Coordinates of C-alpha atoms and ligand atoms in Angstrom, one line a residue:
X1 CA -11.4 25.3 1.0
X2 CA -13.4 22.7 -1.2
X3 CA -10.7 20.3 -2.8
X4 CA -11.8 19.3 -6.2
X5 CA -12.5 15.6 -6.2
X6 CA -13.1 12.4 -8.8
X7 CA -15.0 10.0 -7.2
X8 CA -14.1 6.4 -8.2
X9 CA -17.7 4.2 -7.9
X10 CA -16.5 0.7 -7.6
X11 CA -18.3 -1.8 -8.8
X12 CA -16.2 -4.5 -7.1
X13 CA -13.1 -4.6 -10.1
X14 CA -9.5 -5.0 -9.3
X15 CA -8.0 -2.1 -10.2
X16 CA -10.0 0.4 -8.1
X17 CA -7.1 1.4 -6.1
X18 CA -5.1 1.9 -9.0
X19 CA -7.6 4.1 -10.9
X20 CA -7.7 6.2 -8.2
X21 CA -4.2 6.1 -7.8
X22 CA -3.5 7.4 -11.4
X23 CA -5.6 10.0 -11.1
X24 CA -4.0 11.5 -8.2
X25 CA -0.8 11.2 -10.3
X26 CA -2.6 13.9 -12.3
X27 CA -2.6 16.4 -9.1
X28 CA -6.6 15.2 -8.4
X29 CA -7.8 14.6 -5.5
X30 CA -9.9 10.9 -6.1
X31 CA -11.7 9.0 -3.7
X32 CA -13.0 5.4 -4.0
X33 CA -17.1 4.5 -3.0
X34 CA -18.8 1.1 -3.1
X35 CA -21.6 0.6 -5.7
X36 CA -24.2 1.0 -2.7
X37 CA -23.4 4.3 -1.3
X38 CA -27.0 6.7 -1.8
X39 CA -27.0 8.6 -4.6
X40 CA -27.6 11.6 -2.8
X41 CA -24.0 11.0 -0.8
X42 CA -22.4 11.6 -4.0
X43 CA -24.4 14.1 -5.4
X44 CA -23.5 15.9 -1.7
X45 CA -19.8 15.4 -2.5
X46 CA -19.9 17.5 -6.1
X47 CA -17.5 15.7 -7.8
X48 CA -16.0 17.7 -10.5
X49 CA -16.3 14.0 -12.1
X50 CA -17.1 10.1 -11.5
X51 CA -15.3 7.1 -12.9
X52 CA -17.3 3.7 -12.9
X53 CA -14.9 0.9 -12.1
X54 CA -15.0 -2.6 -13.9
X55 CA -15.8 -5.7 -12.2
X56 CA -16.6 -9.5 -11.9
X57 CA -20.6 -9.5 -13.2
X58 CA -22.2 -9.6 -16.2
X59 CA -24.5 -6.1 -15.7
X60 CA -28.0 -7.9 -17.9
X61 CA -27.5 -10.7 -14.8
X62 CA -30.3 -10.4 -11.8
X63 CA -28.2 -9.0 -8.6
X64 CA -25.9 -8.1 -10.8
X65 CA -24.3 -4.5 -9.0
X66 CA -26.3 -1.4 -10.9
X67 CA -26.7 2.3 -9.8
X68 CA -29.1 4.8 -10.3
X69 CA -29.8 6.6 -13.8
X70 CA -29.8 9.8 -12.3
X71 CA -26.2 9.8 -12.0
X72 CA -26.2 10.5 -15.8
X73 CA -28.0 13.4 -15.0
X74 CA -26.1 15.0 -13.2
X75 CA -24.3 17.3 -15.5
X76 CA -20.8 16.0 -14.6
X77 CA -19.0 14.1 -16.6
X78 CA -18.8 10.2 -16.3
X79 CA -16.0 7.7 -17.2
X80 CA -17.2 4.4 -17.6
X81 CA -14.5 1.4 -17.4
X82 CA -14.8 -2.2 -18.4
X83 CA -17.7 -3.3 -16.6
X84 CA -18.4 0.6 -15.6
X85 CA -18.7 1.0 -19.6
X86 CA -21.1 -1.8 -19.9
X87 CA -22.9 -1.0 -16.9
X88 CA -23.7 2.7 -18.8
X89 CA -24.9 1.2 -22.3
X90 CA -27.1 -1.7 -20.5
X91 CA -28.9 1.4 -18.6
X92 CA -29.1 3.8 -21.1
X93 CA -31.2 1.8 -23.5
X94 CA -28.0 -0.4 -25.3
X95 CA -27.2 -3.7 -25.3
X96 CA -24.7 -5.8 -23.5
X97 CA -24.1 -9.4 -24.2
X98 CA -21.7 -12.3 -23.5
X99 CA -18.8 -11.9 -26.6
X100 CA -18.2 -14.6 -29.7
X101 CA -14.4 -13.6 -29.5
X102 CA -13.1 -12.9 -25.8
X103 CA -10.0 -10.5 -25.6
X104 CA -7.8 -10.7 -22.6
X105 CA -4.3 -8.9 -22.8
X106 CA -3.2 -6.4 -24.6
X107 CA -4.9 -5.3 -27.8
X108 CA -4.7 -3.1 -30.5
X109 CA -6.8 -0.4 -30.3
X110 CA -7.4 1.9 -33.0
X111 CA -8.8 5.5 -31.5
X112 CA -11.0 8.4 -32.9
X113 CA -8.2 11.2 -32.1
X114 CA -11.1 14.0 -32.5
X115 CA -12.6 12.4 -29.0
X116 CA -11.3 14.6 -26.2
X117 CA -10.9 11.3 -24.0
X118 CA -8.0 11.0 -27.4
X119 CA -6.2 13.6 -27.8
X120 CA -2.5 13.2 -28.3
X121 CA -3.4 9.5 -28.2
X122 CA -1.6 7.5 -31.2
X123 CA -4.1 6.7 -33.7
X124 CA -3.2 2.9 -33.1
X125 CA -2.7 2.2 -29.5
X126 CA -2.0 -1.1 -26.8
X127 CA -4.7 -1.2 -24.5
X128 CA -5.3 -3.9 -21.8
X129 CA -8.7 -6.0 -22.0
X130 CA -10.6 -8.4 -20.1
X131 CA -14.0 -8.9 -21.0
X132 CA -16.0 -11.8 -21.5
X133 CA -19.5 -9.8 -22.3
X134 CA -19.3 -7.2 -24.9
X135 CA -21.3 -4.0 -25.9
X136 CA -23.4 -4.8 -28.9
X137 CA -25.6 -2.0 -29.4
X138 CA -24.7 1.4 -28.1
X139 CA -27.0 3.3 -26.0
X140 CA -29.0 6.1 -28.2
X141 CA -27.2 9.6 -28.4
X142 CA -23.6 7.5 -28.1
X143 CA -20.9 7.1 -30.8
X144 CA -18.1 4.7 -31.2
X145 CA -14.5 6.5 -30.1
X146 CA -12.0 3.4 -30.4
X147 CA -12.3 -0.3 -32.1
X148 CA -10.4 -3.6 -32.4
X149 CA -10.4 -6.3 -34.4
X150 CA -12.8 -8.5 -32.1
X151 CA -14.6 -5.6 -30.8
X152 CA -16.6 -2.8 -32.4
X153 CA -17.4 -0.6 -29.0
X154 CA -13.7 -0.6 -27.5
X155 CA -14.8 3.5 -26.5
X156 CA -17.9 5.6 -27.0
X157 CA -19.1 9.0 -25.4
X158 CA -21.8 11.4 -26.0
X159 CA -20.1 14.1 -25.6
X160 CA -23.2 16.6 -25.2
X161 CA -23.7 14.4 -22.0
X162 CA -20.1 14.0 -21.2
X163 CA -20.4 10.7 -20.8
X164 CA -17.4 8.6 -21.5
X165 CA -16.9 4.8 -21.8
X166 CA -13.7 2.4 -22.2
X167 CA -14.1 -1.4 -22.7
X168 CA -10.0 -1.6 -21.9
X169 CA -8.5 -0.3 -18.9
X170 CA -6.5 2.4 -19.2
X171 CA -5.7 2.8 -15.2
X172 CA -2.9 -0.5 -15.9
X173 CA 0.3 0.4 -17.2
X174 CA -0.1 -2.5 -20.4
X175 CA -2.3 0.1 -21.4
X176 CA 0.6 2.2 -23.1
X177 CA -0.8 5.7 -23.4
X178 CA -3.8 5.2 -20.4
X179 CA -2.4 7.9 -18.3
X180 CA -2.7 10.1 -20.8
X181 CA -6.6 9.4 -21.6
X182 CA -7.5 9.6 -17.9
X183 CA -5.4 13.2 -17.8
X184 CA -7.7 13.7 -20.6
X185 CA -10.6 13.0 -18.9
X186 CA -10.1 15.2 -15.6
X187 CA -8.7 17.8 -17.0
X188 CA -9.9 18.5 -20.8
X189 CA -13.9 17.0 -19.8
X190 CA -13.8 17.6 -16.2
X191 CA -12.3 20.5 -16.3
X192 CA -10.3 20.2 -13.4
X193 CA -7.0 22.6 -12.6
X194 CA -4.6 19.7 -10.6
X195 CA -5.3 21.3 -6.8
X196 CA -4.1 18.0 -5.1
X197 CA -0.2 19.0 -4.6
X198 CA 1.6 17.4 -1.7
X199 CA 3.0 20.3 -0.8
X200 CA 0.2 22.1 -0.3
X201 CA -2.0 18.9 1.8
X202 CA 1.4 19.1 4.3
X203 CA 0.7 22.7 4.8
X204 CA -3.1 22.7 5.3
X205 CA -2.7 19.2 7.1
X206 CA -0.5 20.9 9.6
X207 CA -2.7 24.1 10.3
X208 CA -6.1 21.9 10.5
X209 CA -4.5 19.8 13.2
X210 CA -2.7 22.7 14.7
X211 CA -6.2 24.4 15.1
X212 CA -8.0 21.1 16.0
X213 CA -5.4 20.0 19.0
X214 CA -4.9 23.7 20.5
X215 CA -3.2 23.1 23.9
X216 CA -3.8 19.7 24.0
X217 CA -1.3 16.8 24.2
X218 CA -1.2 14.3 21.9
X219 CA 0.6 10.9 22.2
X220 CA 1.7 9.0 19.0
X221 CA 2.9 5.1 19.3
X222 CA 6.1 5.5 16.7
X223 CA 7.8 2.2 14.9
X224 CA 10.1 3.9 12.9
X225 CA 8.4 2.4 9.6
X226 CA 7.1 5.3 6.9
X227 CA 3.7 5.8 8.2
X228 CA 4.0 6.2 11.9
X229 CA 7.5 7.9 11.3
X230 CA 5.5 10.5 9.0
X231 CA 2.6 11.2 11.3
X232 CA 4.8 11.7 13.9
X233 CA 6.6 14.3 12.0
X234 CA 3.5 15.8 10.9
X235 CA 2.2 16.0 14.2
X236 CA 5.5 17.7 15.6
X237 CA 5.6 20.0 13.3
X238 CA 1.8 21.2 13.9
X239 CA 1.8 21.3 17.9
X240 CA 5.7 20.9 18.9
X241 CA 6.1 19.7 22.2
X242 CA 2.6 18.6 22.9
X243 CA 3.8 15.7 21.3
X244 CA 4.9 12.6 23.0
X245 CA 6.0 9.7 20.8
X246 CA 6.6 6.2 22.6
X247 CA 8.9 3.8 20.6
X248 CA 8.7 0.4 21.8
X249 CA 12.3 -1.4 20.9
X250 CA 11.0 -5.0 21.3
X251 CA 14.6 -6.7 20.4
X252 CA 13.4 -8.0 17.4
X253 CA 14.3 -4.5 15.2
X254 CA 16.8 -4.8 12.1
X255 CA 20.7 -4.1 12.9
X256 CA 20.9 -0.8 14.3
X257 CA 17.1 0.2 14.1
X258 CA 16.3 1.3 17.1
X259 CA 19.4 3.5 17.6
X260 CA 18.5 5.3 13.6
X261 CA 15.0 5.7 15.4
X262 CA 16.3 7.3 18.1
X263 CA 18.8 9.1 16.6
X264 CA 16.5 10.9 14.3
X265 CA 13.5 11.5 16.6
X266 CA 15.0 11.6 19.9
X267 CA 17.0 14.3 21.8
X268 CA 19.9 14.7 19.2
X269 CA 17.6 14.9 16.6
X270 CA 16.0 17.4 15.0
X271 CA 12.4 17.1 15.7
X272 CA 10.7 19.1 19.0
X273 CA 8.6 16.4 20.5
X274 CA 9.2 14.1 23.9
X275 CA 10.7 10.5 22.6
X276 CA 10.6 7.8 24.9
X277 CA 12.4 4.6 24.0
X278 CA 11.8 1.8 25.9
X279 CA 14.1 -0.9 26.0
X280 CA 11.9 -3.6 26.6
X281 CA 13.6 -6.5 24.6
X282 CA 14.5 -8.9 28.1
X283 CA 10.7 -9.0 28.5
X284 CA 9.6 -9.9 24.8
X285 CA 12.4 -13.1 25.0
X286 CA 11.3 -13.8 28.0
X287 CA 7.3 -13.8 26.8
X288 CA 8.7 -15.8 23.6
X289 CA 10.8 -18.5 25.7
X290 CA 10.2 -21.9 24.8
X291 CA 7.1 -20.7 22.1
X292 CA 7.7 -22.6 18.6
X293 CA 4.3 -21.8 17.1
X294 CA 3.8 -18.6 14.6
X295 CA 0.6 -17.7 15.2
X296 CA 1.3 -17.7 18.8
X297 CA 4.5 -15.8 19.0
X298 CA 2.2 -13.3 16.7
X299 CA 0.0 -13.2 19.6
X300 CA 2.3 -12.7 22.7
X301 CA 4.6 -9.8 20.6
X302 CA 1.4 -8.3 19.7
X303 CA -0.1 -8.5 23.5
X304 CA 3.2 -7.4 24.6
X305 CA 3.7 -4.4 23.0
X306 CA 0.0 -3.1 23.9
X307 CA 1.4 -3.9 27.8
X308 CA 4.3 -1.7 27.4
X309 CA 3.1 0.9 25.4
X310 CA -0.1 0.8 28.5
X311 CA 2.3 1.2 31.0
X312 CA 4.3 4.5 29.0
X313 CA 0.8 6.0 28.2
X314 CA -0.1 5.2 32.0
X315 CA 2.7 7.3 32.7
X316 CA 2.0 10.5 30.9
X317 CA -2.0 10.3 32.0
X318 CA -4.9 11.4 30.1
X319 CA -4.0 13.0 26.8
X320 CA -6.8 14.6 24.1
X321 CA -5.5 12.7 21.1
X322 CA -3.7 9.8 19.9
X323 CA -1.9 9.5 16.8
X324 CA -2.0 6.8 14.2
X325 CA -0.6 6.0 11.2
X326 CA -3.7 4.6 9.0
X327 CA -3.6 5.3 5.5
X328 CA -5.6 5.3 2.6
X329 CA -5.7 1.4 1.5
X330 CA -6.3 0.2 5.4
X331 CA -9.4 2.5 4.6
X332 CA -10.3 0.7 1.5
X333 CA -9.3 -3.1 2.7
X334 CA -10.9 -2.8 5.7
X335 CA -14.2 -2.0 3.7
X336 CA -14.8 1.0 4.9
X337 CA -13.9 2.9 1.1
X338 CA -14.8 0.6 -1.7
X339 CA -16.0 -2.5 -2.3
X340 CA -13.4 -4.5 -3.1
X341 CA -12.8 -7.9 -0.7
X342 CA -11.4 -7.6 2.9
X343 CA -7.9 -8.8 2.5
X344 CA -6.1 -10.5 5.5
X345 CA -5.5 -8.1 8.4
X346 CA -2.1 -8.5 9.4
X347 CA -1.1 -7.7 12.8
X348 CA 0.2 -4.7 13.1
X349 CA 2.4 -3.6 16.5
X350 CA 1.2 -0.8 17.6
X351 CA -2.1 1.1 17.6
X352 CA -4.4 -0.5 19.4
X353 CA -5.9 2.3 21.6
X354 CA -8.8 0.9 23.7
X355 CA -6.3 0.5 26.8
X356 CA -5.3 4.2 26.8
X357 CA -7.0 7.3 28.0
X358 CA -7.4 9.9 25.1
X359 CA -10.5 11.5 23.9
X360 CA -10.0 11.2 19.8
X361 CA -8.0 9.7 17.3
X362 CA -6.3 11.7 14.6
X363 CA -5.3 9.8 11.7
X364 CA -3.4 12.3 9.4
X365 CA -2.6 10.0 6.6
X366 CA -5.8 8.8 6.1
X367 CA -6.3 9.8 2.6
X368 CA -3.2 9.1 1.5
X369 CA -1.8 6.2 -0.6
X370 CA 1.7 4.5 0.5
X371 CA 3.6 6.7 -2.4
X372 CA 1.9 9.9 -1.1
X373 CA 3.3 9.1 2.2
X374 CA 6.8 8.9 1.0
X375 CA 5.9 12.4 -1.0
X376 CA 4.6 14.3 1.7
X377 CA 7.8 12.3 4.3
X378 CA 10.1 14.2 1.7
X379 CA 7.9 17.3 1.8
X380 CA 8.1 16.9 5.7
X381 CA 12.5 16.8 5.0
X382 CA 12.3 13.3 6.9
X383 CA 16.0 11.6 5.5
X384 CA 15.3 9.3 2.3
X385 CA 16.6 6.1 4.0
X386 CA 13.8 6.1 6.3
X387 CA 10.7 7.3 3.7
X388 CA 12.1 4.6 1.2
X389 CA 12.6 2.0 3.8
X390 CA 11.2 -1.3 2.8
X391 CA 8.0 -3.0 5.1
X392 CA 9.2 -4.1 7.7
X393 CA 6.2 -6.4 10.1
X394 CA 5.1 -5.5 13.3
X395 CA 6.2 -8.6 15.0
X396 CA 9.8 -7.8 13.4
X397 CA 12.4 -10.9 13.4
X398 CA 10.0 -12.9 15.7
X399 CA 8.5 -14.0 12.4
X400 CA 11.7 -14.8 10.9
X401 CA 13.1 -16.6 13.2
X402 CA 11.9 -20.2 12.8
X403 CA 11.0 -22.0 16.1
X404 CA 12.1 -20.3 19.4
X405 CA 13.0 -17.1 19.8
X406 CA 16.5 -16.4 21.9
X407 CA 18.7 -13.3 21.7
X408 CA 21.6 -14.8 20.7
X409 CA 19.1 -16.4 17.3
X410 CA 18.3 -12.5 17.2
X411 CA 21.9 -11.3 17.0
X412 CA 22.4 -14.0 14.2
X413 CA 19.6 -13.0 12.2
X414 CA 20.5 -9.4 12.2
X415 CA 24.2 -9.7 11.4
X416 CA 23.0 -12.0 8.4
X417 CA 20.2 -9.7 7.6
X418 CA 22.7 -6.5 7.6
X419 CA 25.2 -8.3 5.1
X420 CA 22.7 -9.5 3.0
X421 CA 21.0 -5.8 2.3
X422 CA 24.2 -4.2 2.5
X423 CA 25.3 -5.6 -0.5
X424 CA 21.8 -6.0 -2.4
X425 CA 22.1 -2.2 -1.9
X426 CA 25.9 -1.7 -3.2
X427 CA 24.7 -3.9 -6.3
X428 CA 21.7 -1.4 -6.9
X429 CA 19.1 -4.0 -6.4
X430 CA 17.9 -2.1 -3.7
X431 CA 15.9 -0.6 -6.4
X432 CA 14.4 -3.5 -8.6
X433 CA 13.3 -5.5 -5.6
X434 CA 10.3 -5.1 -3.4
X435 CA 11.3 -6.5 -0.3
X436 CA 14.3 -8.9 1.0
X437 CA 15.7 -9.8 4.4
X438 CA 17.4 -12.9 5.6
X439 CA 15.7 -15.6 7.8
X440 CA 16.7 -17.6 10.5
X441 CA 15.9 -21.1 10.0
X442 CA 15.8 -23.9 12.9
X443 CA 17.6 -26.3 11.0
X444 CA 21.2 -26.9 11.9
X445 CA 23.1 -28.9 9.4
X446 CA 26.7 -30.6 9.2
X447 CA 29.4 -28.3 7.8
X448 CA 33.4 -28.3 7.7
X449 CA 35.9 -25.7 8.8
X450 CA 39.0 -25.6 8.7
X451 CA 39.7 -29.3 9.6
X452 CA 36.3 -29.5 12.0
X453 CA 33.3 -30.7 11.6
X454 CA 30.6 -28.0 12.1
X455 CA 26.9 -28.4 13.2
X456 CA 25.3 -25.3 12.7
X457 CA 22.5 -23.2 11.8
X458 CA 21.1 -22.3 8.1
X459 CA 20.7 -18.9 6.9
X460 CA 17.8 -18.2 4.6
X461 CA 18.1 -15.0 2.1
X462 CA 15.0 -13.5 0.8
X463 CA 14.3 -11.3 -2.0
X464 CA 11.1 -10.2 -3.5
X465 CA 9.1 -8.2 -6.0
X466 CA 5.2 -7.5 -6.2
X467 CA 3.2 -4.7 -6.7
X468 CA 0.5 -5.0 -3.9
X469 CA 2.5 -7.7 -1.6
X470 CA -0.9 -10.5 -2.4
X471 CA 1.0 -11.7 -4.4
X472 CA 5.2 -11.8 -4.9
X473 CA 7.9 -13.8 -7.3
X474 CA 11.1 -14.5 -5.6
X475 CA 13.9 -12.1 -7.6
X476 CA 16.5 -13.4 -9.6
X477 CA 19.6 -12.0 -7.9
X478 CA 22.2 -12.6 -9.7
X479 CA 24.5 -15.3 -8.6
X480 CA 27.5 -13.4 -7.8
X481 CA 25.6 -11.2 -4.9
X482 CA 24.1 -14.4 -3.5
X483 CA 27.4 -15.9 -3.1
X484 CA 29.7 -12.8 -1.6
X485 CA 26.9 -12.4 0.9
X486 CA 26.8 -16.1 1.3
X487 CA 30.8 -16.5 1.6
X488 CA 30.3 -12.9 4.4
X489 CA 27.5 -14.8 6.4
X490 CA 29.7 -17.8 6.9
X491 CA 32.9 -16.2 7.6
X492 CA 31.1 -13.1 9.7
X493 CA 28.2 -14.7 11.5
X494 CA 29.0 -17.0 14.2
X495 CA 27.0 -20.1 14.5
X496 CA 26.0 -20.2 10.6
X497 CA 27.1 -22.7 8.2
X498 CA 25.0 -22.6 5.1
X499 CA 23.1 -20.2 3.1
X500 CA 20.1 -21.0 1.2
X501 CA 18.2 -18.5 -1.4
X502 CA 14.4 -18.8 -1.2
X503 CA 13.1 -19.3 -4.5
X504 CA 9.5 -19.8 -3.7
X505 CA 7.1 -17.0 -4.9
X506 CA 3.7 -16.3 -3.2
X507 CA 1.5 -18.1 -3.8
X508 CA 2.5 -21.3 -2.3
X509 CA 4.7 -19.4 0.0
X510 CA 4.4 -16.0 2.2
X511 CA 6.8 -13.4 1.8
X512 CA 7.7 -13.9 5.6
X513 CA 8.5 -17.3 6.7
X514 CA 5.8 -17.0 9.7
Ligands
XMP601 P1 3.2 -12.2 3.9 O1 4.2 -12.9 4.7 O2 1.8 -12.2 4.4 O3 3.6 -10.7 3.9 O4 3.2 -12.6 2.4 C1 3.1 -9.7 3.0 C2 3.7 -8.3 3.4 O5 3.2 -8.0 4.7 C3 4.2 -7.8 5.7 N1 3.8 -8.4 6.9 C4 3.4 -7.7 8.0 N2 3.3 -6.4 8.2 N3 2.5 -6.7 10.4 C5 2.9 -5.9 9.4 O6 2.8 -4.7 9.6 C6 2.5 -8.1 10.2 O7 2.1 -8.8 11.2 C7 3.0 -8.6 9.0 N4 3.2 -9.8 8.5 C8 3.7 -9.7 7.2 C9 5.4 -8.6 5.1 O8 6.6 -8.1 5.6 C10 5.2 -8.3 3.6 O9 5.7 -7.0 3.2

């Protein structure tokens, strides 16, 4: 059955993800291509509708990224956004020029409510801009839809052509009633009907890989994080016990982790699939002995794993498929989707399937975006603790231990660690921050005790918020958490005699310490 789709052309802006992202939100199935995918590729993919995406350029510059006129003529409707709405008046014959007044932040925008793009928009309405060059002249056959003070063109359409065009963005949330406009656009222009239910993508996910994998077996490296956990369930539910999922426990798991792994996945729990766990923690300290540098003890956990999970795979032979857990913004980062930057690849345990014997790769959360995940891991009745779990890196505590790693430096981390989200949690900030953990760092300090002199080490608590983890602001917890989990670390955690709250954001720091 043919999905209908949007296709987001991305012209290199910022916010491609998130256009795409909000139209999902309306139930429609989006996908993101560069600037430079063949015209004919899209015209193959029938879009029920296209969005242009902003970006960096000015469109009148030479090089500047364009696309082919025809797309106008293709008799599907076309939302043009910042740059994607000066990119269609510069080649339909308007003019585009660098603004007297530049707008940046959010603006009053007053809107024709007769434009469909409109309706049930408030008359006067916060939009977010950012635009240095401005549409001067529109294109003939086009008509103003929305203006501000500064700016005379803040929309236009013609809406014999269907062709649509916002100088604000109305993908980011500063833009008050922008959900809205694009639900106008895909459904009241588009004229789509909202096909793209999680629900229903669990269903016909499970029946296409049932049919694809027939008898075969499939082998699926599982971390207990949301995406491997989620294609692992996925895949159990579609073939059963073809499945075989190896969980690597490299001793450098939270508190408890790889037992609540186990415990759901393995032989008590409810799933029908093969679990092995492999307790392989003496090897990893034993790799890490002695090792102080990060990238290196990156390195040797990341090496590691591959070893074990070799010698598992080596075990079970040749299988047809192996599972992974890729989703839709590895897709897009890695460059494969738009064409937005390649962002840093972290290293990520597991994966990594040159060393095994399988035939193909099945990737069932490819086209999904992190919050889908967690929809269809709820569709999929995977418990809520472990769909809403925060990240958690592949290299685990390695990276927050500072220095060397040693299993007592382990225990220390994760007694701290468990205190310190225990009661973020029983405060309910479990839910306003991002991201928070406690560190080990290498520094031992003096301290008193009783009557003794300590010398001992220094916790470090963590807590962050950010929206896409580039960037991140240290939260401010308030003081009273920080210091019961402060007086619990010292009185519960052996060997630890200060606590100290990170209050670094990133940039200059990284959310982990490594
Ligand atoms: P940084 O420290 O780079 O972290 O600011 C940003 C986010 O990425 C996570 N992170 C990792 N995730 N493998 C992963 O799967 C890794 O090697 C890795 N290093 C950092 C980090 O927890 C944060 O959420």
């Amino acid at each position: 059955m043919k999905r209908e789709t949007v296709i987001v052309l991305d012209f290199g802006g910022q916010y491609n993800q998130l256009i795409a992202r909000r139209v999902r939100e309306c139930n429609v199935y989006c996908e993101i291509y560069s600037y430079k995918t063949e015209f004919e590729k899209i015209k193959a993919l029938q879009p029920k509708g296209i969005i242009f995406t902003g970006g960096p350029n000015s469109c009148y510059e030479a090089g500047a990224p364009s696309y082919t006129k025809e797309i106008f003529e293709l008799g599907v409707p076309v939302l043009g956004i910042c740059y994607g709405s000066q990119l269609m008046m510069h080649l339909l014959g308007g003019r585009v020029e660098k603004a007297p007044v530049r707008e940046y932040g959010k603006i009053e925008v007053t809107v024709d409510q007769k434009s469909k793009l409109f309706g049930g928009v408030s008359e006067k309405t916060i939009c977010w801009m950012s635009h240095n060059d401005y549409i001067s002249q529109l294109a003939p056959g086009f008509m103003a839809s929305a203006h501000t003070a500064d700016c005379p063109y803040a929309a236009m359409e013609c809406e014999e052509k269907r062709l649509y065009a916002t100088q604000f963005h109305p993908e980011v949330l500063h833009t008050k009633e922008g959900q809205k406009m694009l639900s106008n656009f895909v459904y009241g222009i588009c004229g789509c009907k909202g096909d793209w239910k999680m629900d229903s993508f669990v269903e016909q996910s499970i029946q296409a890989i049932r049919e694809k994998v027939g008898k075969g077996k499939v082998l699926c490296a599982l971390s207990g994080g949301v995406d491997s956990s989620v294609a692992a369930v996925m895949l159990s539910k579609a073939v059963g016990s073809q499945l075989t999922c190896v969980f690597v426990d490299h001793g450098l798991l939270r508190k408890n982790e790889g037992d609540e792994v186990e415990a759901v996945f393995g032989p008590e729990g409810e799933y029908d699939l093969n679990f092995i766990r492999v307790n392989a923690q003496e090897r990893f300290y034993e790799k890490l002995k002695g090792v102080e540098e990060p990238e290196q003890k990156r390195k040797i956990i990341g090496e590691e794993f591959i070893r074990v999970f070799e010698e598992e795979a080596k075990k079970i032979g040749a299988v047809d498929y192996l599972v992974q857990g890729t989703i839709y913004p590895d897709v897009v980062e890695s460059g494969l989707g738009g064409e937005s930057t390649v962002i840093k690849s972290h290293h990520n345990v597991g994966g990594l399937p040159e060393y095994v014997d399988f035939k193909e790769i099945i990737e069932p959360l490819r086209d999904l975006f992190k919050d889908e995940v967690r929809k269809a891991g709820l569709e999929l009745g995977i418990p809520e603790y472990l769909v809403f779990r925060q990240p958690f890196p592949g290299p685990g505590l390695g990276i927050r231990i500072i220095g060397e790693v040693t299993a007592e430096k382990v225990a220390m981390v994760q007694d701290a660690d468990a205190i310190w989200r225990e009661e973020i949690a029983k405060a309910g900030w479990d839910q306003k921050v991002n991201q928070y953990f406690a560190a080990l760092t290498n520094m031992r300090s003096v301290g008193v005790m009783g009557d003794e002199r300590t010398y001992d080490y220094a916790i470090a608590l963590r807590a962050v918020t950010t929206t896409d983890f580039m960037t991140a602001e240290s939260a401010d917890i308030p003081w009273e958490i920080i210091g019961r989990t402060t007086s619990r670390i010292v009185n519960e955690v052996k060997n630890v005699n200060r606590v100290l709250y990170d209050c670094t954001g990133k940039p200059p720091a990284t959310v982990e310490f490594e």
